[in-house]
Amino acid sequence: MASISLKTFVGLRQSSSDTYNSGHVFPVKHLPAQPASRGLRIVAGKFSPKVTGRNLRVAVVGGGPAGGSAAETLAKGGIETFLIERKLDNCKPCGGAIPLCMVGEFDLPLDIIDRRVTKMKMISPSNVAVDIGQTLKPHEYIGMVRREVLDSYLRERASASGATVINGLFLKMDAPKGATAPYVLHYTGYDSKTGGVGERRTLEVDAVIGADGANSRVAKFIGAGDYDYAIAFQERIKIPDDKMVYYENLAEMYVGDDVSPDFYGWVFPKCDHVAVGTGTVTHKSDIKKFQLATRLRAKEKILGGKIIRVEAHPIPEHPRPRRLAGRVALVGDAAGYVTKCSGEGIYFAAKSGRMCAEAIVEGSENGKRMVDEGDLRKYLEKWDKTYWPTYKVLDVLQKVFYRSNPAREAFVEMCADEYVQKMTFDSYLYKKVVPGNPLEDLKLAVNTIGSLVRANALRREMDKMSV
Amino acid sequence: MASSIAITASLQRACSPHHVTKKQQPQARPARSMGTKQETHVVALETEGPKGLNIAEQEAKFGFNAGSSTTTSRDAKDDDEAGSGLDTEPSAPKFSDERWKNGTWDLNMFVRDGKMDWDGVIVAEARRRKFLEMYPESATNQEPVLFRSSIIPWWAWMMRSHLQEAELINGRAAMVGFFMAYLVDALTGLDVVGQTGNLICKAGLLVTVMGVIFFRRAQDFDSLRKLADEATLYDKQWQSSWQDQDAGDGDSGRGGKKI
C-alpha cells in the first residue's frame, strides 16, 4: 500500500519525502504520516499517484438519468468513461415529472417535455378539492416526460461527449488488490453478434459509479445495506379525448386512507394518456385495493378509459446506510435519493450523478491522477450540504400531513392558502428551501395548527357516531 | 391556557391515530369492498360519554347500522340507500343530506331559535366525512366539494369538546397541586408562600404541570417516545454514511425500522 506523504499546512510534521512530491503545498487537514488506511481521513487525491500513459477509467453502471448525466460530466472532464446499460430502450414506470430547474441545469431541449403541468388539484379524503397553481408565473411549469425519451437523450449526449455506451448487464465486480489496482467488472455484453444470450465480458476500471437503480447490484457488492422502500403501482389509461382535455395541463393528487395509508394516489397526464397510480410503504400487499380506490375516486374523469399498461416499481424511502466504499459511489435511486412526501427522484438522480462525476473529475485533475475514497466523499459532503434541508422539510411534511385522514384534510385545506402555494412551488421548481416572510410564516404556522385541530376535532366527532 | 391545552390535545390526537391506523385498517377494509354483504358488519362504537377522551378510536369497528341514528335531522333517503346497499349491488351508497347543497352546507338550514347552530354543522360535517370514509366517492368536477371547516368559528369548537378536556386537566392539576403542597409542607416545613419562593419547588411545579398536560393516559408515554424516535430516524438514516467512515464494514441493513 503506497504511503502518502504531504507537507501539512501548519508544518507540524515533516513527512519523509517520497516519489509524489509534486511541490504543491495544499492546505490540508493535519494528517498522520503513517500509511493512511483507506477511509480514516479525507485525503486529497491531489497527492495520489499520477495515472501514467492513459486517463482515469471510470465505469458508470446503469444508464438512467443518474448514469447518463454522470457519464456526460465524466467524459467532458477528460475521463475515459464506460456506461453500462442493460436495456437501451427501457420504458420505465415512473411519474415522469421534472422540475423547471432541471431543464435549465441540464440543457434539456424543450421537445423532450410532453406536457407542461401548470395546475394541480389536491383532493382530500372527503373530496374537498383545492386547486393550486395560481401563483405560478407564465414561464413556470412542471414538465412531464417520457422516461425512455429522457434517458436515451442523456445517454446519447454522454456518448457524444466521448463516453462509451455498452449494452450489457452488470453481473459482479472484483475488489481491487491494492490502493491503485483496478476494479474488474464482469458483465454480459449484448450486441448484434451475441444476440439475446449475450457474452460474458470483463472490464477494468479505476472507479465505479453505481447508478443502477433501486435494486442496485453495485450496492449489494459494496455492502451498502438496505433501505425501506415504497411500492408505486401505476396503470396507464387511455381516456377519451374530451376527458383528456381536462388533464391538458393539470395533475391530480388524491389523499386518503382508502387511496394509500402513507402516500398519495395520483392522476398524471402523459403524452396521450393518463397515468393513474398509488403507492405505499407499510401496506404493500393491499396495493391493488388502493389502486381500485384511486380509480374509484377519479371515476367520472377517467370513465371510458382503457388500461394500456400496468406497471409497478420500488421507490426508496431514505438513503442506504453506506453510499460509498472505496472507489465505488452510489448515485440516484441506488443511493436512495428520493424525497419523501412527493416521491420525486429524477432530478435528484441526475444531479447526484453529475455531482459525483464532478468530484471524480476534480479529484483526478481531469483524469490525470488516481482518485480515492476521499475524493468521492467530497461528493457526499456536497450533496448532503446542498439538499439535506430539502429532504428534511419534505420528511417533516410527510410525517405531519400523511399520518391520518384528519391530517390529510388539514393538508388539503392548507394548500388553499396562497402563501403555501408560492412557497411550495418555489421550493419544488427551483430546489431551494427559501426562508419566506417571517410574518407570513407565523400566520402559516397558526393556520396549520388550526387546521389540524379542527380536523382532529371532527375526527373525534366522527368516532362518536355511527352512520 | 385552555387554548394551549386544546392544541396539545389535538396534537395527541394527531399522534395517536397514526399508531392505531394499522389496527384499524384490516377492520375497515372489508367494509369498503364493493359487493359484499354489508349487514355482516356490526357496529360496536364505544364512547366514553360526553368527554372527548375516546379510547374507542382504537376499538371502533366501522360499520353499518340501519335504523339507528344519533343526528337530529336526517334525510329519509339515507335509510333507503342504506337499505338498498344490503342488496349486493356493486355501487356504493352516495352521501346525501337535505342540508348539503352544491358541495357545501347550507348554513341557513342550521338556524335554531334564531341563532346559528354550529354544533349541528360540526355534527353534520363529521357524519359526511364518516360516510365518505366508509364509502369513498369519486371526486367529480360537476359537484365539487366547496365546504371549508374554517367557516366554523373557533369558539364553537372550544365550547363543544375542548372545554371538557380542559376542565379535566385543570381539575387534575388542582388536585395534584393541593396534595403536593400539603406533602411538601409536611416534609420540609415550607408553607405555600415559602414553596413558591424555592427554586426546587418551582422546578417541580413545572415538571408536574408538563406531566399532567402530556401524560394523560398510560399509552402517552409510548406515543411520545415513538414520536421522538420518529422525529430523529430520518436524520440517523442520512448520517449513517458518515458514521461508517471509521467503521470497517459498518452496519449493513440499518434501515430496518418502518415508519
CSV table of N, CA and C in Angstrom, one decimal, chain A residues 389-447:
chain,number,residue,atom,x,y,z
A,389,PRO,N,-31.6,20.1,3.7
A,389,PRO,CA,-32.8,20.9,4.1
A,389,PRO,C,-34.0,20.5,3.3
A,390,THR,N,-33.8,20.3,2.0
A,390,THR,CA,-35.0,19.9,1.2
A,390,THR,C,-35.6,18.6,1.7
A,391,TYR,N,-34.7,17.6,1.8
A,391,TYR,CA,-35.2,16.3,2.2
A,391,TYR,C,-35.8,16.3,3.6
A,392,LYS,N,-35.2,17.1,4.5
A,392,LYS,CA,-35.7,17.1,5.9
A,392,LYS,C,-37.1,17.8,5.9
A,393,VAL,N,-37.2,18.9,5.2
A,393,VAL,CA,-38.5,19.6,5.2
A,393,VAL,C,-39.6,18.6,4.6
A,394,LEU,N,-39.3,17.9,3.5
A,394,LEU,CA,-40.3,17.0,3.0
A,394,LEU,C,-40.6,15.9,3.9
A,395,ASP,N,-39.6,15.4,4.6
A,395,ASP,CA,-39.8,14.4,5.6
A,395,ASP,C,-40.8,14.8,6.7
A,396,VAL,N,-40.6,16.1,7.2
A,396,VAL,CA,-41.4,16.6,8.2
A,396,VAL,C,-42.9,16.7,7.7
A,397,LEU,N,-43.0,17.2,6.5
A,397,LEU,CA,-44.3,17.4,5.9
A,397,LEU,C,-45.0,16.0,5.8
A,398,GLN,N,-44.3,15.0,5.4
A,398,GLN,CA,-44.9,13.7,5.3
A,398,GLN,C,-45.3,13.2,6.6
A,399,LYS,N,-44.5,13.4,7.6
A,399,LYS,CA,-44.8,12.9,8.9
A,399,LYS,C,-46.0,13.6,9.5
A,400,VAL,N,-46.1,14.9,9.3
A,400,VAL,CA,-47.2,15.7,9.9
A,400,VAL,C,-48.5,15.4,9.1
A,401,PHE,N,-48.4,15.5,7.8
A,401,PHE,CA,-49.7,15.5,7.0
A,401,PHE,C,-50.1,14.3,6.4
A,402,TYR,N,-49.3,13.2,6.4
A,402,TYR,CA,-49.8,12.0,5.8
A,402,TYR,C,-50.2,10.9,6.8
A,403,ARG,N,-50.3,11.3,8.1
A,403,ARG,CA,-50.4,10.2,9.0
A,403,ARG,C,-51.8,9.7,9.2
A,404,SER,N,-52.8,10.6,8.9
A,404,SER,CA,-54.2,10.1,9.2
A,404,SER,C,-55.1,11.0,8.4
A,405,ASN,N,-56.3,10.6,8.3
A,405,ASN,CA,-57.3,11.4,7.5
A,405,ASN,C,-57.5,12.8,8.0
A,406,PRO,N,-57.6,13.0,9.3
A,406,PRO,CA,-57.7,14.4,9.7
A,406,PRO,C,-56.5,15.2,9.3
A,407,ALA,N,-55.3,14.6,9.4
A,407,ALA,CA,-54.1,15.4,8.9
A,407,ALA,C,-54.2,15.7,7.4
A,408,ARG,N,-54.7,14.7,6.7
A,408,ARG,CA,-54.7,15.0,5.2
A,408,ARG,C,-55.8,16.0,4.9
A,409,GLU,N,-56.9,16.0,5.6
A,409,GLU,CA,-57.9,17.1,5.4
A,409,GLU,C,-57.2,18.5,5.7
A,410,ALA,N,-56.5,18.5,6.8
A,410,ALA,CA,-55.8,19.8,7.1
A,410,ALA,C,-54.8,20.1,6.0
A,411,PHE,N,-54.1,19.1,5.5
A,411,PHE,CA,-53.1,19.4,4.5
A,411,PHE,C,-53.8,20.0,3.2
A,412,VAL,N,-54.9,19.4,2.8
A,412,VAL,CA,-55.6,20.0,1.6
A,412,VAL,C,-56.1,21.4,1.9
A,413,GLU,N,-56.6,21.6,3.1
A,413,GLU,CA,-57.0,22.9,3.5
A,413,GLU,C,-55.9,23.9,3.4
A,414,MET,N,-54.7,23.5,3.9
A,414,MET,CA,-53.6,24.4,3.9
A,414,MET,C,-53.2,24.8,2.5
A,415,CYS,N,-53.3,23.8,1.6
A,415,CYS,CA,-52.9,24.1,0.2
A,415,CYS,C,-53.7,25.2,-0.4
A,416,ALA,N,-54.8,25.5,0.1
A,416,ALA,CA,-55.6,26.5,-0.5
A,416,ALA,C,-55.0,27.9,-0.3
A,417,ASP,N,-54.1,28.0,0.7
A,417,ASP,CA,-53.5,29.2,1.1
A,417,ASP,C,-52.5,29.7,0.0
A,418,GLU,N,-52.5,30.9,-0.4
A,418,GLU,CA,-51.7,31.3,-1.5
A,418,GLU,C,-50.2,31.3,-1.1
A,419,TYR,N,-49.9,31.7,0.1
A,419,TYR,CA,-48.5,31.7,0.6
A,419,TYR,C,-48.0,30.3,0.5
A,420,VAL,N,-48.7,29.3,1.0
A,420,VAL,CA,-48.3,27.9,0.9
A,420,VAL,C,-48.0,27.5,-0.5
A,421,GLN,N,-48.9,27.9,-1.4
A,421,GLN,CA,-48.7,27.5,-2.8
A,421,GLN,C,-47.4,28.1,-3.3
A,422,LYS,N,-47.2,29.4,-3.0
A,422,LYS,CA,-46.0,30.1,-3.5
A,422,LYS,C,-44.7,29.4,-3.0
A,423,MET,N,-44.7,29.1,-1.7
A,423,MET,CA,-43.5,28.5,-1.1
A,423,MET,C,-43.3,27.1,-1.7
A,424,THR,N,-44.4,26.4,-1.8
A,424,THR,CA,-44.3,25.0,-2.3
A,424,THR,C,-43.7,25.0,-3.7
A,425,PHE,N,-44.3,25.8,-4.5
A,425,PHE,CA,-43.8,25.8,-5.9
A,425,PHE,C,-42.4,26.3,-6.0
A,426,ASP,N,-42.1,27.4,-5.3
A,426,ASP,CA,-40.7,27.9,-5.4
A,426,ASP,C,-39.7,26.8,-5.0
A,427,SER,N,-40.0,26.1,-3.9
A,427,SER,CA,-39.0,25.2,-3.4
A,427,SER,C,-39.0,23.9,-4.4
A,428,TYR,N,-40.2,23.6,-5.0
A,428,TYR,CA,-40.2,22.4,-5.8
A,428,TYR,C,-39.5,22.8,-7.2
A,429,LEU,N,-39.8,23.9,-7.7
A,429,LEU,CA,-39.3,24.2,-9.1
A,429,LEU,C,-37.9,24.5,-9.1
A,430,TYR,N,-37.4,25.1,-8.0
A,430,TYR,CA,-36.0,25.6,-8.0
A,430,TYR,C,-35.1,24.9,-7.0
A,431,LYS,N,-35.7,23.9,-6.3
A,431,LYS,CA,-35.0,23.1,-5.4
A,431,LYS,C,-34.2,23.9,-4.4
A,432,LYS,N,-34.7,24.9,-3.9
A,432,LYS,CA,-34.1,25.7,-2.9
A,432,LYS,C,-35.1,25.9,-1.8
A,433,VAL,N,-34.7,25.6,-0.5
A,433,VAL,CA,-35.6,25.9,0.5
A,433,VAL,C,-35.5,27.4,0.9
A,434,VAL,N,-36.4,28.2,0.5
A,434,VAL,CA,-36.3,29.6,0.7
A,434,VAL,C,-37.0,30.1,1.9
A,435,PRO,N,-36.2,30.7,2.8
A,435,PRO,CA,-36.9,31.2,4.0
A,435,PRO,C,-37.9,32.4,3.6
A,436,GLY,N,-39.1,32.2,4.0
A,436,GLY,CA,-40.1,33.2,3.5
A,436,GLY,C,-40.2,34.4,4.5
A,437,ASN,N,-41.2,35.1,4.3
A,437,ASN,CA,-41.5,36.3,5.1
A,437,ASN,C,-41.9,35.8,6.5
A,438,PRO,N,-41.2,36.2,7.6
A,438,PRO,CA,-41.4,35.6,8.9
A,438,PRO,C,-42.9,35.8,9.4
A,439,LEU,N,-43.4,37.0,9.0
A,439,LEU,CA,-44.8,37.2,9.5
A,439,LEU,C,-45.8,36.2,8.8
A,440,GLU,N,-45.6,36.0,7.5
A,440,GLU,CA,-46.4,35.1,6.8
A,440,GLU,C,-46.1,33.7,7.4
A,441,ASP,N,-44.9,33.4,7.7
A,441,ASP,CA,-44.6,32.0,8.3
A,441,ASP,C,-45.4,31.8,9.5
A,442,LEU,N,-45.4,32.9,10.4
A,442,LEU,CA,-46.1,32.8,11.6
A,442,LEU,C,-47.6,32.5,11.4
A,443,LYS,N,-48.2,33.3,10.5
A,443,LYS,CA,-49.6,33.1,10.1
A,443,LYS,C,-49.8,31.7,9.6
A,444,LEU,N,-48.9,31.2,8.8
A,444,LEU,CA,-49.0,29.9,8.3
A,444,LEU,C,-49.0,28.8,9.4
A,445,ALA,N,-48.1,29.0,10.3
A,445,ALA,CA,-48.0,28.1,11.4
A,445,ALA,C,-49.3,28.1,12.2
A,446,VAL,N,-49.8,29.3,12.5
A,446,VAL,CA,-51.1,29.3,13.2
A,446,VAL,C,-52.2,28.6,12.4
A,447,ASN,N,-52.2,28.9,11.1
A,447,ASN,CA,-53.3,28.3,10.3
A,447,ASN,C,-53.1,26.8,10.3
